[in-house]
Amino acid sequence: YLSGGVYLGGNSAAANLLEDYEEGTWLVEMFDASTGGNKSASNATGYYTKIGRMVHITFSKYNLSNAGMTGANPIWISLPFTPTGETVAGSINIRQFSFPSTVEYLVPQPATGVGRFVIQMVRSGNTSTEVTWTNISNLTTDIGSLSMTYMA
C-alpha cells in the first residue's frame, strides 16, 4: 500500500496517478422505478472492480420474481457506484424473457446520478425501449447474466 496512490507511466504527472482501486461485492436489487418504487424479492450477489472512475460489474440472477411489481414499468437494477452517464459498454445474456420479434439486441443503460440502470431493447431502425417486468415470461426458469463497464 502506498499512501496517496501509485504513478503509472514514465513520470509523476497528476494524470498518471492511480489512487483508487477496489474489488468487492454488492447486493443487486431490482425495482420498478428509478427512485426506488417497489422492490422485487429477487436479489443477487454482484461482483465489481473499480479502477479510478471505471467500474466493471458482473452478476447472474435466476428465477426472477415480479410479485408486487408494476408490470409496465422498467426493471431498474442497483449498481455499486452512482454512474456519471458517460459511455458504457456491456453484454447481456437473458433466457426465458418475452421480447418483441423486432428486438435486435439488448444494452445496459445507467441512469446519470442514480445508482441504478435499465436494460434497453434496441429494435430495427435503432429505436429503443426499456425491458419491463411484463417481459419476464417464466419465473422458474428465467436466467439473466450481465457484464458491464461504466464510469462513476
mmCIF file of C-alpha atoms in Angstrom:
data_model
loop_
_atom_site.group_PDB
_atom_site.id
_atom_site.type_symbol
_atom_site.label_atom_id
_atom_site.label_comp_id
_atom_site.label_asym_id
_atom_site.label_seq_id
_atom_site.Cartn_x
_atom_site.Cartn_y
_atom_site.Cartn_z
ATOM 1 C CA TYR A 1 0.000 0.000 0.000
ATOM 2 C CA LEU A 2 1.333 3.405 -0.982
ATOM 3 C CA SER A 3 -0.165 6.451 0.687
ATOM 4 C CA GLY A 4 -1.707 8.680 -1.981
ATOM 5 C CA GLY A 5 -1.571 6.107 -4.792
ATOM 6 C CA VAL A 6 0.959 4.948 -7.353
ATOM 7 C CA TYR A 7 2.171 6.630 -10.538
ATOM 8 C CA LEU A 8 1.884 4.717 -13.785
ATOM 9 C CA GLY A 9 3.842 5.641 -16.861
ATOM 10 C CA GLY A 10 7.116 7.464 -17.215
ATOM 11 C CA ASN A 11 6.592 10.428 -14.894
ATOM 12 C CA SER A 12 4.750 11.738 -11.853
ATOM 13 C CA ALA A 13 2.175 13.849 -13.713
ATOM 14 C CA ALA A 14 -1.186 14.034 -11.938
ATOM 15 C CA ALA A 15 -2.858 12.265 -14.872
ATOM 16 C CA ASN A 16 -0.641 9.216 -14.215
ATOM 17 C CA LEU A 17 -1.647 8.820 -10.547
ATOM 18 C CA LEU A 18 -3.770 5.770 -9.756
ATOM 19 C CA GLU A 19 -5.264 6.450 -6.349
ATOM 20 C CA ASP A 20 -8.383 4.291 -6.358
ATOM 21 C CA TYR A 21 -8.537 0.516 -6.855
ATOM 22 C CA GLU A 22 -11.189 -1.632 -5.212
ATOM 23 C CA GLU A 23 -12.713 -5.088 -5.586
ATOM 24 C CA GLY A 24 -15.853 -6.230 -3.846
ATOM 25 C CA THR A 25 -19.431 -7.406 -3.894
ATOM 26 C CA TRP A 26 -22.781 -5.643 -3.621
ATOM 27 C CA LEU A 27 -26.383 -6.713 -3.225
ATOM 28 C CA VAL A 28 -28.026 -6.497 -6.651
ATOM 29 C CA GLU A 29 -31.590 -5.320 -6.066
ATOM 30 C CA MET A 30 -34.359 -4.768 -8.606
ATOM 31 C CA PHE A 31 -37.048 -2.080 -8.533
ATOM 32 C CA ASP A 32 -39.914 -0.813 -10.673
ATOM 33 C CA ALA A 33 -38.859 2.874 -10.570
ATOM 34 C CA SER A 34 -35.589 4.798 -10.868
ATOM 35 C CA THR A 35 -36.238 6.375 -7.469
ATOM 36 C CA GLY A 36 -36.952 3.053 -5.785
ATOM 37 C CA GLY A 37 -40.639 2.305 -6.020
ATOM 38 C CA ASN A 38 -41.483 -1.318 -5.297
ATOM 39 C CA LYS A 39 -38.546 -3.642 -4.609
ATOM 40 C CA SER A 40 -38.547 -7.151 -6.032
ATOM 41 C CA ALA A 41 -37.869 -10.149 -3.818
ATOM 42 C CA SER A 42 -35.237 -11.071 -6.437
ATOM 43 C CA ASN A 43 -31.720 -10.298 -5.248
ATOM 44 C CA ALA A 44 -28.304 -11.496 -6.334
ATOM 45 C CA THR A 45 -24.705 -11.008 -5.345
ATOM 46 C CA GLY A 46 -22.806 -8.849 -7.812
ATOM 47 C CA TYR A 47 -19.037 -8.538 -8.177
ATOM 48 C CA TYR A 48 -17.198 -5.347 -9.080
ATOM 49 C CA THR A 49 -13.738 -3.988 -9.768
ATOM 50 C CA LYS A 50 -13.272 -0.218 -9.578
ATOM 51 C CA ILE A 51 -10.144 1.325 -11.089
ATOM 52 C CA GLY A 52 -10.204 5.093 -10.770
ATOM 53 C CA ARG A 53 -13.636 6.109 -12.100
ATOM 54 C CA MET A 54 -14.099 2.977 -14.238
ATOM 55 C CA VAL A 55 -16.312 0.296 -12.678
ATOM 56 C CA HIS A 56 -16.673 -3.218 -14.097
ATOM 57 C CA ILE A 57 -19.550 -5.345 -12.763
ATOM 58 C CA THR A 58 -20.820 -8.893 -13.277
ATOM 59 C CA PHE A 59 -23.760 -10.819 -11.863
ATOM 60 C CA SER A 60 -26.213 -13.593 -12.649
ATOM 61 C CA LYS A 61 -29.796 -13.967 -11.468
ATOM 62 C CA TYR A 62 -32.106 -16.955 -11.766
ATOM 63 C CA ASN A 63 -35.848 -17.156 -11.162
ATOM 64 C CA LEU A 64 -36.861 -13.511 -11.046
ATOM 65 C CA SER A 65 -39.895 -12.522 -9.036
ATOM 66 C CA ASN A 66 -42.246 -9.865 -10.390
ATOM 67 C CA ALA A 67 -44.704 -10.219 -7.493
ATOM 68 C CA GLY A 68 -45.891 -6.785 -6.374
ATOM 69 C CA MET A 69 -44.130 -5.012 -9.239
ATOM 70 C CA THR A 70 -45.823 -2.613 -11.665
ATOM 71 C CA GLY A 71 -45.713 -4.702 -14.848
ATOM 72 C CA ALA A 72 -45.408 -1.912 -17.416
ATOM 73 C CA ASN A 73 -42.543 -0.221 -15.539
ATOM 74 C CA PRO A 74 -38.903 -0.804 -16.491
ATOM 75 C CA ILE A 75 -36.766 -3.166 -14.425
ATOM 76 C CA TRP A 76 -34.320 -0.908 -12.546
ATOM 77 C CA ILE A 77 -31.224 -2.717 -11.238
ATOM 78 C CA SER A 78 -28.950 -1.369 -8.496
ATOM 79 C CA LEU A 79 -25.275 -0.538 -9.036
ATOM 80 C CA PRO A 80 -22.412 -0.425 -6.521
ATOM 81 C CA PHE A 81 -21.460 3.162 -7.503
ATOM 82 C CA THR A 82 -23.501 6.016 -8.980
ATOM 83 C CA PRO A 83 -22.850 6.388 -12.730
ATOM 84 C CA THR A 84 -21.916 9.705 -14.340
ATOM 85 C CA GLY A 85 -23.779 8.902 -17.572
ATOM 86 C CA GLU A 86 -20.670 8.647 -19.699
ATOM 87 C CA THR A 87 -20.045 5.868 -22.204
ATOM 88 C CA VAL A 88 -20.975 2.384 -21.102
ATOM 89 C CA ALA A 89 -20.026 -0.988 -22.546
ATOM 90 C CA GLY A 90 -21.634 -4.253 -21.654
ATOM 91 C CA SER A 91 -23.017 -7.615 -22.614
ATOM 92 C CA ILE A 92 -26.252 -9.215 -21.512
ATOM 93 C CA ASN A 93 -27.397 -12.810 -21.737
ATOM 94 C CA ILE A 94 -31.078 -13.355 -20.955
ATOM 95 C CA ARG A 95 -33.144 -16.521 -21.366
ATOM 96 C CA GLN A 96 -36.875 -17.086 -20.885
ATOM 97 C CA PHE A 97 -37.898 -13.450 -21.308
ATOM 98 C CA SER A 98 -40.551 -12.381 -23.823
ATOM 99 C CA PHE A 99 -39.266 -9.834 -26.320
ATOM 100 C CA PRO A 100 -40.939 -8.497 -29.466
ATOM 101 C CA SER A 101 -39.594 -10.100 -32.647
ATOM 102 C CA THR A 102 -38.236 -6.721 -33.782
ATOM 103 C CA VAL A 103 -35.687 -6.582 -30.923
ATOM 104 C CA GLU A 104 -32.189 -6.894 -32.369
ATOM 105 C CA TYR A 105 -30.068 -6.610 -29.209
ATOM 106 C CA LEU A 106 -30.031 -5.522 -25.571
ATOM 107 C CA VAL A 107 -27.833 -2.875 -23.938
ATOM 108 C CA PRO A 108 -27.456 -1.743 -20.316
ATOM 109 C CA GLN A 109 -28.233 1.947 -19.759
ATOM 110 C CA PRO A 110 -27.068 3.507 -16.446
ATOM 111 C CA ALA A 111 -29.063 6.499 -15.222
ATOM 112 C CA THR A 112 -26.965 9.610 -14.540
ATOM 113 C CA GLY A 113 -26.868 10.485 -10.859
ATOM 114 C CA VAL A 114 -28.959 7.457 -9.848
ATOM 115 C CA GLY A 115 -27.338 4.262 -8.547
ATOM 116 C CA ARG A 116 -29.384 2.116 -10.943
ATOM 117 C CA PHE A 117 -29.641 1.099 -14.590
ATOM 118 C CA VAL A 118 -32.198 -0.283 -17.037
ATOM 119 C CA ILE A 119 -31.805 -2.649 -19.951
ATOM 120 C CA GLN A 120 -32.730 -1.197 -23.332
ATOM 121 C CA MET A 121 -34.260 -3.313 -26.110
ATOM 122 C CA VAL A 122 -32.910 -1.904 -29.364
ATOM 123 C CA ARG A 123 -35.173 -2.541 -32.326
ATOM 124 C CA SER A 124 -34.645 -2.425 -36.049
ATOM 125 C CA GLY A 125 -34.404 1.211 -37.078
ATOM 126 C CA ASN A 126 -32.355 1.934 -33.944
ATOM 127 C CA THR A 127 -35.311 2.772 -31.692
ATOM 128 C CA SER A 128 -35.243 1.515 -28.121
ATOM 129 C CA THR A 129 -37.471 0.883 -25.120
ATOM 130 C CA GLU A 130 -36.753 -0.466 -21.660
ATOM 131 C CA VAL A 131 -37.175 -4.084 -20.610
ATOM 132 C CA THR A 132 -40.200 -4.139 -18.291
ATOM 133 C CA TRP A 133 -41.473 -6.510 -15.634
ATOM 134 C CA THR A 134 -44.005 -7.863 -18.157
ATOM 135 C CA ASN A 135 -41.107 -9.138 -20.315
ATOM 136 C CA ILE A 136 -40.423 -11.853 -17.741
ATOM 137 C CA SER A 137 -42.118 -14.921 -19.172
ATOM 138 C CA ASN A 138 -41.252 -17.800 -16.855
ATOM 139 C CA LEU A 139 -40.451 -17.153 -13.217
ATOM 140 C CA THR A 140 -38.989 -20.605 -12.610
ATOM 141 C CA THR A 141 -36.509 -20.894 -15.470
ATOM 142 C CA ASP A 142 -35.585 -17.324 -16.383
ATOM 143 C CA ILE A 143 -31.878 -16.586 -16.361
ATOM 144 C CA GLY A 144 -30.079 -13.303 -16.726
ATOM 145 C CA SER A 145 -26.379 -12.532 -16.595
ATOM 146 C CA LEU A 146 -24.710 -9.217 -17.183
ATOM 147 C CA SER A 147 -21.214 -7.854 -17.568
ATOM 148 C CA MET A 148 -20.907 -4.082 -17.817
ATOM 149 C CA THR A 149 -18.291 -1.363 -17.542
ATOM 150 C CA TYR A 150 -19.343 2.204 -16.718
ATOM 151 C CA MET A 151 -17.930 5.444 -15.336
ATOM 152 C CA ALA A 152 -18.663 6.516 -11.753
#
